[in-house]
mmCIF file of the N, C-alpha and C atoms, coordinates in Angstrom:
data_MODEL
# 
_entry.id   MODEL 
# 
loop_
_atom_site.group_PDB 
_atom_site.id 
_atom_site.type_symbol 
_atom_site.label_atom_id 
_atom_site.label_alt_id 
_atom_site.label_comp_id 
_atom_site.label_asym_id 
_atom_site.label_entity_id 
_atom_site.label_seq_id 
_atom_site.pdbx_PDB_ins_code 
_atom_site.Cartn_x 
_atom_site.Cartn_y 
_atom_site.Cartn_z 
_atom_site.occupancy 
_atom_site.B_iso_or_equiv 
_atom_site.pdbx_formal_charge 
_atom_site.auth_seq_id 
_atom_site.auth_comp_id 
_atom_site.auth_asym_id 
_atom_site.auth_atom_id 
_atom_site.pdbx_PDB_model_num 
ATOM 1   N N  . MET A 1 1  ? 0.839   -1.174 0.000  1.00 0.00 ? 1  MET A N  1 
ATOM 2   C CA . MET A 1 1  ? 0.000   0.000  0.000  1.00 0.00 ? 1  MET A CA 1 
ATOM 3   C C  . MET A 1 1  ? 0.885   1.239  0.000  1.00 0.00 ? 1  MET A C  1 
ATOM 4   N N  . SER A 1 2  ? 0.541   2.208  -0.810 1.00 0.00 ? 2  SER A N  1 
ATOM 5   C CA . SER A 1 2  ? 1.330   3.430  -0.878 1.00 0.00 ? 2  SER A CA 1 
ATOM 6   C C  . SER A 1 2  ? 0.406   4.627  -1.053 1.00 0.00 ? 2  SER A C  1 
ATOM 7   N N  . ILE A 1 3  ? 0.616   5.654  -0.282 1.00 0.00 ? 3  ILE A N  1 
ATOM 8   C CA . ILE A 1 3  ? -0.140  6.904  -0.384 1.00 0.00 ? 3  ILE A CA 1 
ATOM 9   C C  . ILE A 1 3  ? 0.867   8.027  -0.517 1.00 0.00 ? 3  ILE A C  1 
ATOM 10  N N  . ASN A 1 4  ? 0.598   8.963  -1.410 1.00 0.00 ? 4  ASN A N  1 
ATOM 11  C CA . ASN A 1 4  ? 1.463   10.139 -1.507 1.00 0.00 ? 4  ASN A CA 1 
ATOM 12  C C  . ASN A 1 4  ? 1.441   10.893 -0.186 1.00 0.00 ? 4  ASN A C  1 
ATOM 13  N N  . GLN A 1 5  ? 2.435   11.730 0.002  1.00 0.00 ? 5  GLN A N  1 
ATOM 14  C CA . GLN A 1 5  ? 2.502   12.535 1.227  1.00 0.00 ? 5  GLN A CA 1 
ATOM 15  C C  . GLN A 1 5  ? 1.255   13.401 1.346  1.00 0.00 ? 5  GLN A C  1 
ATOM 16  N N  . ARG A 1 6  ? 0.698   13.424 2.550  1.00 0.00 ? 6  ARG A N  1 
ATOM 17  C CA . ARG A 1 6  ? -0.485  14.245 2.830  1.00 0.00 ? 6  ARG A CA 1 
ATOM 18  C C  . ARG A 1 6  ? -0.195  15.163 3.998  1.00 0.00 ? 6  ARG A C  1 
ATOM 19  N N  . GLU A 1 7  ? -0.631  16.394 3.886  1.00 0.00 ? 7  GLU A N  1 
ATOM 20  C CA . GLU A 1 7  ? -0.481  17.373 4.951  1.00 0.00 ? 7  GLU A CA 1 
ATOM 21  C C  . GLU A 1 7  ? -1.613  17.179 5.958  1.00 0.00 ? 7  GLU A C  1 
ATOM 22  N N  . ILE A 1 8  ? -1.291  17.336 7.244  1.00 0.00 ? 8  ILE A N  1 
ATOM 23  C CA . ILE A 1 8  ? -2.297  17.261 8.296  1.00 0.00 ? 8  ILE A CA 1 
ATOM 24  C C  . ILE A 1 8  ? -2.045  18.371 9.303  1.00 0.00 ? 8  ILE A C  1 
ATOM 25  N N  . SER A 1 9  ? -3.071  18.702 10.069 1.00 0.00 ? 9  SER A N  1 
ATOM 26  C CA . SER A 1 9  ? -2.895  19.684 11.137 1.00 0.00 ? 9  SER A CA 1 
ATOM 27  C C  . SER A 1 9  ? -3.874  19.378 12.262 1.00 0.00 ? 9  SER A C  1 
ATOM 28  N N  . ILE A 1 10 ? -3.493  19.792 13.461 1.00 0.00 ? 10 ILE A N  1 
ATOM 29  C CA . ILE A 1 10 ? -4.340  19.670 14.635 1.00 0.00 ? 10 ILE A CA 1 
ATOM 30  C C  . ILE A 1 10 ? -4.234  20.970 15.404 1.00 0.00 ? 10 ILE A C  1 
ATOM 31  N N  . GLU A 1 11 ? -5.193  21.201 16.284 1.00 0.00 ? 11 GLU A N  1 
ATOM 32  C CA . GLU A 1 11 ? -5.135  22.391 17.135 1.00 0.00 ? 11 GLU A CA 1 
ATOM 33  C C  . GLU A 1 11 ? -5.034  21.932 18.584 1.00 0.00 ? 11 GLU A C  1 
ATOM 34  N N  . ILE A 1 12 ? -4.023  22.441 19.280 1.00 0.00 ? 12 ILE A N  1 
ATOM 35  C CA . ILE A 1 12 ? -3.809  22.133 20.689 1.00 0.00 ? 12 ILE A CA 1 
ATOM 36  C C  . ILE A 1 12 ? -3.552  23.445 21.420 1.00 0.00 ? 12 ILE A C  1 
ATOM 37  N N  . ASP A 1 13 ? -4.329  23.696 22.457 1.00 0.00 ? 13 ASP A N  1 
ATOM 38  C CA . ASP A 1 13 ? -4.175  24.907 23.271 1.00 0.00 ? 13 ASP A CA 1 
ATOM 39  C C  . ASP A 1 13 ? -4.149  26.168 22.419 1.00 0.00 ? 13 ASP A C  1 
ATOM 40  N N  . GLY A 1 14 ? -4.997  26.219 21.412 1.00 0.00 ? 14 GLY A N  1 
ATOM 41  C CA . GLY A 1 14 ? -5.081  27.397 20.555 1.00 0.00 ? 14 GLY A CA 1 
ATOM 42  C C  . GLY A 1 14 ? -3.993  27.515 19.512 1.00 0.00 ? 14 GLY A C  1 
ATOM 43  N N  . ARG A 1 15 ? -3.096  26.540 19.454 1.00 0.00 ? 15 ARG A N  1 
ATOM 44  C CA . ARG A 1 15 ? -2.008  26.547 18.459 1.00 0.00 ? 15 ARG A CA 1 
ATOM 45  C C  . ARG A 1 15 ? -2.325  25.561 17.357 1.00 0.00 ? 15 ARG A C  1 
ATOM 46  N N  . ARG A 1 16 ? -2.080  25.948 16.121 1.00 0.00 ? 16 ARG A N  1 
ATOM 47  C CA . ARG A 1 16 ? -2.244  25.060 14.981 1.00 0.00 ? 16 ARG A CA 1 
ATOM 48  C C  . ARG A 1 16 ? -0.907  24.375 14.738 1.00 0.00 ? 16 ARG A C  1 
ATOM 49  N N  . ILE A 1 17 ? -0.888  23.046 14.808 1.00 0.00 ? 17 ILE A N  1 
ATOM 50  C CA . ILE A 1 17 ? 0.319   22.250 14.590 1.00 0.00 ? 17 ILE A CA 1 
ATOM 51  C C  . ILE A 1 17 ? 0.157   21.520 13.262 1.00 0.00 ? 17 ILE A C  1 
ATOM 52  N N  . THR A 1 18 ? 1.168   21.624 12.400 1.00 0.00 ? 18 THR A N  1 
ATOM 53  C CA . THR A 1 18 ? 1.087   20.975 11.093 1.00 0.00 ? 18 THR A CA 1 
ATOM 54  C C  . THR A 1 18 ? 2.174   19.922 10.955 1.00 0.00 ? 18 THR A C  1 
ATOM 55  N N  . GLY A 1 19 ? 1.892   18.965 10.105 1.00 0.00 ? 19 GLY A N  1 
ATOM 56  C CA . GLY A 1 19 ? 2.843   17.907 9.802  1.00 0.00 ? 19 GLY A CA 1 
ATOM 57  C C  . GLY A 1 19 ? 2.415   17.253 8.499  1.00 0.00 ? 19 GLY A C  1 
ATOM 58  N N  . ALA A 1 20 ? 3.023   16.145 8.198  1.00 0.00 ? 20 ALA A N  1 
ATOM 59  C CA . ALA A 1 20 ? 2.697   15.402 6.987  1.00 0.00 ? 20 ALA A CA 1 
ATOM 60  C C  . ALA A 1 20 ? 2.869   13.919 7.276  1.00 0.00 ? 20 ALA A C  1 
ATOM 61  N N  . TYR A 1 21 ? 2.183   13.095 6.490  1.00 0.00 ? 21 TYR A N  1 
ATOM 62  C CA . TYR A 1 21 ? 2.386   11.665 6.644  1.00 0.00 ? 21 TYR A CA 1 
ATOM 63  C C  . TYR A 1 21 ? 2.457   10.975 5.296  1.00 0.00 ? 21 TYR A C  1 
ATOM 64  N N  . THR A 1 22 ? 3.154   9.860  5.304  1.00 0.00 ? 22 THR A N  1 
ATOM 65  C CA . THR A 1 22 ? 3.247   8.985  4.140  1.00 0.00 ? 22 THR A CA 1 
ATOM 66  C C  . THR A 1 22 ? 2.990   7.561  4.598  1.00 0.00 ? 22 THR A C  1 
ATOM 67  N N  . VAL A 1 23 ? 2.511   6.751  3.678  1.00 0.00 ? 23 VAL A N  1 
ATOM 68  C CA . VAL A 1 23 ? 2.327   5.327  3.932  1.00 0.00 ? 23 VAL A CA 1 
ATOM 69  C C  . VAL A 1 23 ? 3.105   4.593  2.858  1.00 0.00 ? 23 VAL A C  1 
ATOM 70  N N  . TRP A 1 24 ? 3.943   3.665  3.301  1.00 0.00 ? 24 TRP A N  1 
ATOM 71  C CA . TRP A 1 24 ? 4.774   2.913  2.368  1.00 0.00 ? 24 TRP A CA 1 
ATOM 72  C C  . TRP A 1 24 ? 5.044   1.533  2.945  1.00 0.00 ? 24 TRP A C  1 
ATOM 73  N N  . SER A 1 25 ? 4.779   0.517  2.187  1.00 0.00 ? 25 SER A N  1 
ATOM 74  C CA . SER A 1 25 ? 5.054   -0.873 2.580  1.00 0.00 ? 25 SER A CA 1 
ATOM 75  C C  . SER A 1 25 ? 4.458   -1.227 3.948  1.00 0.00 ? 25 SER A C  1 
ATOM 76  N N  . GLY A 1 26 ? 3.237   -0.792 4.176  1.00 0.00 ? 26 GLY A N  1 
ATOM 77  C CA . GLY A 1 26 ? 2.561   -1.123 5.417  1.00 0.00 ? 26 GLY A CA 1 
ATOM 78  C C  . GLY A 1 26 ? 2.999   -0.335 6.627  1.00 0.00 ? 26 GLY A C  1 
ATOM 79  N N  . MET A 1 27 ? 3.783   0.709  6.423  1.00 0.00 ? 27 MET A N  1 
ATOM 80  C CA . MET A 1 27 ? 4.244   1.568  7.520  1.00 0.00 ? 27 MET A CA 1 
ATOM 81  C C  . MET A 1 27 ? 3.723   2.986  7.292  1.00 0.00 ? 27 MET A C  1 
ATOM 82  N N  . ILE A 1 28 ? 3.300   3.637  8.372  1.00 0.00 ? 28 ILE A N  1 
ATOM 83  C CA . ILE A 1 28 ? 2.904   5.042  8.310  1.00 0.00 ? 28 ILE A CA 1 
ATOM 84  C C  . ILE A 1 28 ? 3.960   5.856  9.041  1.00 0.00 ? 28 ILE A C  1 
ATOM 85  N N  . THR A 1 29 ? 4.389   6.945  8.421  1.00 0.00 ? 29 THR A N  1 
ATOM 86  C CA . THR A 1 29 ? 5.355   7.854  9.034  1.00 0.00 ? 29 THR A CA 1 
ATOM 87  C C  . THR A 1 29 ? 4.765   9.247  9.063  1.00 0.00 ? 29 THR A C  1 
ATOM 88  N N  . VAL A 1 30 ? 4.705   9.819  10.259 1.00 0.00 ? 30 VAL A N  1 
ATOM 89  C CA . VAL A 1 30 ? 4.242   11.194 10.447 1.00 0.00 ? 30 VAL A CA 1 
ATOM 90  C C  . VAL A 1 30 ? 5.470   12.025 10.777 1.00 0.00 ? 30 VAL A C  1 
ATOM 91  N N  . SER A 1 31 ? 5.630   13.143 10.100 1.00 0.00 ? 31 SER A N  1 
ATOM 92  C CA . SER A 1 31 ? 6.809   13.970 10.344 1.00 0.00 ? 31 SER A CA 1 
ATOM 93  C C  . SER A 1 31 ? 6.422   15.431 10.527 1.00 0.00 ? 31 SER A C  1 
ATOM 94  N N  . THR A 1 32 ? 7.248   16.100 11.348 1.00 0.00 ? 32 THR A N  1 
ATOM 95  C CA . THR A 1 32 ? 7.145   17.539 11.573 1.00 0.00 ? 32 THR A CA 1 
ATOM 96  C C  . THR A 1 32 ? 8.540   18.113 11.338 1.00 0.00 ? 32 THR A C  1 
ATOM 97  N N  . ALA A 1 33 ? 8.679   19.407 11.513 1.00 0.00 ? 33 ALA A N  1 
ATOM 98  C CA . ALA A 1 33 ? 9.994   20.027 11.354 1.00 0.00 ? 33 ALA A CA 1 
ATOM 99  C C  . ALA A 1 33 ? 10.973  19.558 12.425 1.00 0.00 ? 33 ALA A C  1 
ATOM 100 N N  . MET A 1 34 ? 10.447  19.024 13.548 1.00 0.00 ? 34 MET A N  1 
ATOM 101 C CA . MET A 1 34 ? 11.311  18.671 14.673 1.00 0.00 ? 34 MET A CA 1 
ATOM 102 C C  . MET A 1 34 ? 11.436  17.171 14.939 1.00 0.00 ? 34 MET A C  1 
ATOM 103 N N  . GLY A 1 35 ? 10.706  16.338 14.219 1.00 0.00 ? 35 GLY A N  1 
ATOM 104 C CA . GLY A 1 35 ? 10.811  14.908 14.479 1.00 0.00 ? 35 GLY A CA 1 
ATOM 105 C C  . GLY A 1 35 ? 9.856   14.098 13.632 1.00 0.00 ? 35 GLY A C  1 
ATOM 106 N N  . LYS A 1 36 ? 9.908   12.790 13.835 1.00 0.00 ? 36 LYS A N  1 
ATOM 107 C CA . LYS A 1 36 ? 9.007   11.909 13.102 1.00 0.00 ? 36 LYS A CA 1 
ATOM 108 C C  . LYS A 1 36 ? 8.715   10.674 13.939 1.00 0.00 ? 36 LYS A C  1 
ATOM 109 N N  . LYS A 1 37 ? 7.642   9.988  13.559 1.00 0.00 ? 37 LYS A N  1 
ATOM 110 C CA . LYS A 1 37 ? 7.201   8.788  14.250 1.00 0.00 ? 37 LYS A CA 1 
ATOM 111 C C  . LYS A 1 37 ? 6.711   7.828  13.177 1.00 0.00 ? 37 LYS A C  1 
ATOM 112 N N  . THR A 1 38 ? 7.116   6.558  13.282 1.00 0.00 ? 38 THR A N  1 
ATOM 113 C CA . THR A 1 38 ? 6.722   5.532  12.324 1.00 0.00 ? 38 THR A CA 1 
ATOM 114 C C  . THR A 1 38 ? 6.048   4.389  13.063 1.00 0.00 ? 38 THR A C  1 
ATOM 115 N N  . MET A 1 39 ? 5.027   3.818  12.413 1.00 0.00 ? 39 MET A N  1 
ATOM 116 C CA . MET A 1 39 ? 4.282   2.730  13.025 1.00 0.00 ? 39 MET A CA 1 
ATOM 117 C C  . MET A 1 39 ? 3.846   1.742  11.942 1.00 0.00 ? 39 MET A C  1 
ATOM 118 N N  . LEU A 1 40 ? 3.809   0.489  12.303 1.00 0.00 ? 40 LEU A N  1 
ATOM 119 C CA . LEU A 1 40 ? 3.325   -0.563 11.403 1.00 0.00 ? 40 LEU A CA 1 
ATOM 120 C C  . LEU A 1 40 ? 1.810   -0.501 11.361 1.00 0.00 ? 40 LEU A C  1 
ATOM 121 N N  . LEU A 1 41 ? 1.261   -0.499 10.148 1.00 0.00 ? 41 LEU A N  1 
ATOM 122 C CA . LEU A 1 41 ? -0.190  -0.524 9.999  1.00 0.00 ? 41 LEU A CA 1 
ATOM 123 C C  . LEU A 1 41 ? -0.660  -1.970 10.093 1.00 0.00 ? 41 LEU A C  1 
ATOM 124 N N  . GLY A 1 42 ? -1.672  -2.214 10.881 1.00 0.00 ? 42 GLY A N  1 
ATOM 125 C CA . GLY A 1 42 ? -2.223  -3.553 10.987 1.00 0.00 ? 42 GLY A CA 1 
ATOM 126 C C  . GLY A 1 42 ? -3.374  -3.721 10.012 1.00 0.00 ? 42 GLY A C  1 
ATOM 127 N N  . GLY A 1 43 ? -3.282  -4.658 9.095  1.00 0.00 ? 43 GLY A N  1 
ATOM 128 C CA . GLY A 1 43 ? -4.361  -4.894 8.137  1.00 0.00 ? 43 GLY A CA 1 
ATOM 129 C C  . GLY A 1 43 ? -4.412  -3.829 7.068  1.00 0.00 ? 43 GLY A C  1 
ATOM 130 N N  . SER A 1 44 ? -5.504  -3.826 6.349  1.00 0.00 ? 44 SER A N  1 
ATOM 131 C CA . SER A 1 44 ? -5.672  -2.844 5.264  1.00 0.00 ? 44 SER A CA 1 
ATOM 132 C C  . SER A 1 44 ? -6.660  -1.783 5.719  1.00 0.00 ? 44 SER A C  1 
ATOM 133 N N  . GLY A 1 45 ? -6.154  -0.756 6.360  1.00 0.00 ? 45 GLY A N  1 
ATOM 134 C CA . GLY A 1 45 ? -6.992  0.316  6.881  1.00 0.00 ? 45 GLY A CA 1 
ATOM 135 C C  . GLY A 1 45 ? -7.576  1.168  5.779  1.00 0.00 ? 45 GLY A C  1 
ATOM 136 N N  . SER A 1 46 ? -8.743  1.704  6.045  1.00 0.00 ? 46 SER A N  1 
ATOM 137 C CA . SER A 1 46 ? -9.364  2.614  5.089  1.00 0.00 ? 46 SER A CA 1 
ATOM 138 C C  . SER A 1 46 ? -8.605  3.943  5.115  1.00 0.00 ? 46 SER A C  1 
ATOM 139 N N  . PRO A 1 47 ? -8.733  4.732  4.069  1.00 0.00 ? 47 PRO A N  1 
ATOM 140 C CA . PRO A 1 47 ? -8.063  6.045  4.075  1.00 0.00 ? 47 PRO A CA 1 
ATOM 141 C C  . PRO A 1 47 ? -8.463  6.901  5.273  1.00 0.00 ? 47 PRO A C  1 
ATOM 142 N N  . ASP A 1 48 ? -9.731  6.838  5.682  1.00 0.00 ? 48 ASP A N  1 
ATOM 143 C CA . ASP A 1 48 ? -10.164 7.623  6.850  1.00 0.00 ? 48 ASP A CA 1 
ATOM 144 C C  . ASP A 1 48 ? -9.504  7.136  8.126  1.00 0.00 ? 48 ASP A C  1 
ATOM 145 N N  . ALA A 1 49 ? -9.367  5.808  8.276  1.00 0.00 ? 49 ALA A N  1 
ATOM 146 C CA . ALA A 1 49 ? -8.717  5.249  9.465  1.00 0.00 ? 49 ALA A CA 1 
ATOM 147 C C  . ALA A 1 49 ? -7.243  5.624  9.497  1.00 0.00 ? 49 ALA A C  1 
ATOM 148 N N  . ILE A 1 50 ? -6.589  5.582  8.349  1.00 0.00 ? 50 ILE A N  1 
ATOM 149 C CA . ILE A 1 50 ? -5.175  5.949  8.272  1.00 0.00 ? 50 ILE A CA 1 
ATOM 150 C C  . ILE A 1 50 ? -4.996  7.427  8.602  1.00 0.00 ? 50 ILE A C  1 
ATOM 151 N N  . ASP A 1 51 ? -5.888  8.267  8.082  1.00 0.00 ? 51 ASP A N  1 
ATOM 152 C CA . ASP A 1 51 ? -5.828  9.701  8.370  1.00 0.00 ? 51 ASP A CA 1 
ATOM 153 C C  . ASP A 1 51 ? -6.030  9.951  9.868  1.00 0.00 ? 51 ASP A C  1 
ATOM 154 N N  . GLY A 1 52 ? -6.945  9.236  10.475 1.00 0.00 ? 52 GLY A N  1 
ATOM 155 C CA . GLY A 1 52 ? -7.177  9.372  11.914 1.00 0.00 ? 52 GLY A CA 1 
ATOM 156 C C  . GLY A 1 52 ? -5.965  8.969  12.724 1.00 0.00 ? 52 GLY A C  1 
ATOM 157 N N  . LEU A 1 53 ? -5.319  7.865  12.324 1.00 0.00 ? 53 LEU A N  1 
ATOM 158 C CA . LEU A 1 53 ? -4.110  7.416  13.006 1.00 0.00 ? 53 LEU A CA 1 
ATOM 159 C C  . LEU A 1 53 ? -3.003  8.460  12.864 1.00 0.00 ? 53 LEU A C  1 
ATOM 160 N N  . ALA A 1 54 ? -2.879  9.063  11.701 1.00 0.00 ? 54 ALA A N  1 
ATOM 161 C CA . ALA A 1 54 ? -1.866  10.101 11.489 1.00 0.00 ? 54 ALA A CA 1 
ATOM 162 C C  . ALA A 1 54 ? -2.081  11.277 12.436 1.00 0.00 ? 54 ALA A C  1 
ATOM 163 N N  . HIS A 1 55 ? -3.325  11.662 12.652 1.00 0.00 ? 55 HIS A N  1 
ATOM 164 C CA . HIS A 1 55 ? -3.622  12.758 13.578 1.00 0.00 ? 55 HIS A CA 1 
ATOM 165 C C  . HIS A 1 55 ? -3.248  12.387 15.011 1.00 0.00 ? 55 HIS A C  1 
ATOM 166 N N  . ILE A 1 56 ? -3.520  11.148 15.398 1.00 0.00 ? 56 ILE A N  1 
ATOM 167 C CA . ILE A 1 56 ? -3.136  10.680 16.739 1.00 0.00 ? 56 ILE A CA 1 
ATOM 168 C C  . ILE A 1 56 ? -1.616  10.715 16.890 1.00 0.00 ? 56 ILE A C  1 
ATOM 169 N N  . MET A 1 57 ? -0.910  10.257 15.870 1.00 0.00 ? 57 MET A N  1 
ATOM 170 C CA . MET A 1 57 ? 0.552   10.244 15.924 1.00 0.00 ? 57 MET A CA 1 
ATOM 171 C C  . MET A 1 57 ? 1.109   11.664 15.974 1.00 0.00 ? 57 MET A C  1 
ATOM 172 N N  . LEU A 1 58 ? 0.482   12.596 15.259 1.00 0.00 ? 58 LEU A N  1 
ATOM 173 C CA . LEU A 1 58 ? 0.920   13.995 15.308 1.00 0.00 ? 58 LEU A CA 1 
ATOM 174 C C  . LEU A 1 58 ? 0.726   14.545 16.723 1.00 0.00 ? 58 LEU A C  1 
ATOM 175 N N  . ARG A 1 59 ? -0.380  14.216 17.351 1.00 0.00 ? 59 ARG A N  1 
ATOM 176 C CA . ARG A 1 59 ? -0.621  14.657 18.733 1.00 0.00 ? 59 ARG A CA 1 
ATOM 177 C C  . ARG A 1 59 ? 0.448   14.082 19.664 1.00 0.00 ? 59 ARG A C  1 
ATOM 178 N N  . GLU A 1 60 ? 0.843   12.820 19.451 1.00 0.00 ? 60 GLU A N  1 
ATOM 179 C CA . GLU A 1 60 ? 1.901   12.207 20.262 1.00 0.00 ? 60 GLU A CA 1 
ATOM 180 C C  . GLU A 1 60 ? 3.228   12.940 20.069 1.00 0.00 ? 60 GLU A C  1 
ATOM 181 N N  . LEU A 1 61 ? 3.528   13.330 18.835 1.00 0.00 ? 61 LEU A N  1 
ATOM 182 C CA . LEU A 1 61 ? 4.758   14.088 18.584 1.00 0.00 ? 61 LEU A CA 1 
ATOM 183 C C  . LEU A 1 61 ? 4.734   15.409 19.340 1.00 0.00 ? 61 LEU A C  1 
ATOM 184 N N  . VAL A 1 62 ? 3.580   16.056 19.400 1.00 0.00 ? 62 VAL A N  1 
ATOM 185 C CA . VAL A 1 62 ? 3.468   17.302 20.168 1.00 0.00 ? 62 VAL A CA 1 
ATOM 186 C C  . VAL A 1 62 ? 3.766   17.044 21.631 1.00 0.00 ? 62 VAL A C  1 
ATOM 187 N N  . LEU A 1 63 ? 3.170   16.000 22.195 1.00 0.00 ? 63 LEU A N  1 
ATOM 188 C CA . LEU A 1 63 ? 3.379   15.677 23.605 1.00 0.00 ? 63 LEU A CA 1 
ATOM 189 C C  . LEU A 1 63 ? 4.829   15.315 23.908 1.00 0.00 ? 63 LEU A C  1 
ATOM 190 N N  . GLU A 1 64 ? 5.539   14.785 22.921 1.00 0.00 ? 64 GLU A N  1 
ATOM 191 C CA . GLU A 1 64 ? 6.957   14.433 23.075 1.00 0.00 ? 64 GLU A CA 1 
ATOM 192 C C  . GLU A 1 64 ? 7.881   15.624 22.820 1.00 0.00 ? 64 GLU A C  1 
ATOM 193 N N  . GLY A 1 65 ? 7.288   16.787 22.478 1.00 0.00 ? 65 GLY A N  1 
ATOM 194 C CA . GLY A 1 65 ? 8.098   17.979 22.206 1.00 0.00 ? 65 GLY A CA 1 
ATOM 195 C C  . GLY A 1 65 ? 8.782   17.955 20.860 1.00 0.00 ? 65 GLY A C  1 
ATOM 196 N N  . LYS A 1 66 ? 8.221   17.201 19.909 1.00 0.00 ? 66 LYS A N  1 
ATOM 197 C CA . LYS A 1 66 ? 8.829   17.073 18.581 1.00 0.00 ? 66 LYS A CA 1 
ATOM 198 C C  . LYS A 1 66 ? 7.969   17.706 17.497 1.00 0.00 ? 66 LYS A C  1 
ATOM 199 N N  . ALA A 1 67 ? 7.203   18.705 17.882 1.00 0.00 ? 67 ALA A N  1 
ATOM 200 C CA . ALA A 1 67 ? 6.363   19.392 16.883 1.00 0.00 ? 67 ALA A CA 1 
ATOM 201 C C  . ALA A 1 67 ? 6.258   20.867 17.242 1.00 0.00 ? 67 ALA A C  1 
# 
């Protein structure tokens, strides 16, 4: 499964945080200017499920101070 890079954003404490994600060979990678996080996708997720997971991963990067 392969998806072109997609831009995503979330709002936390009134701040807009942006990042991007790609899916390649069953792995999703979310990246920001300060870091990235990669995770194995289980099964064949729908595009909406993958997009939702990317948003969760972006929120985790914020909590880790990498966004």
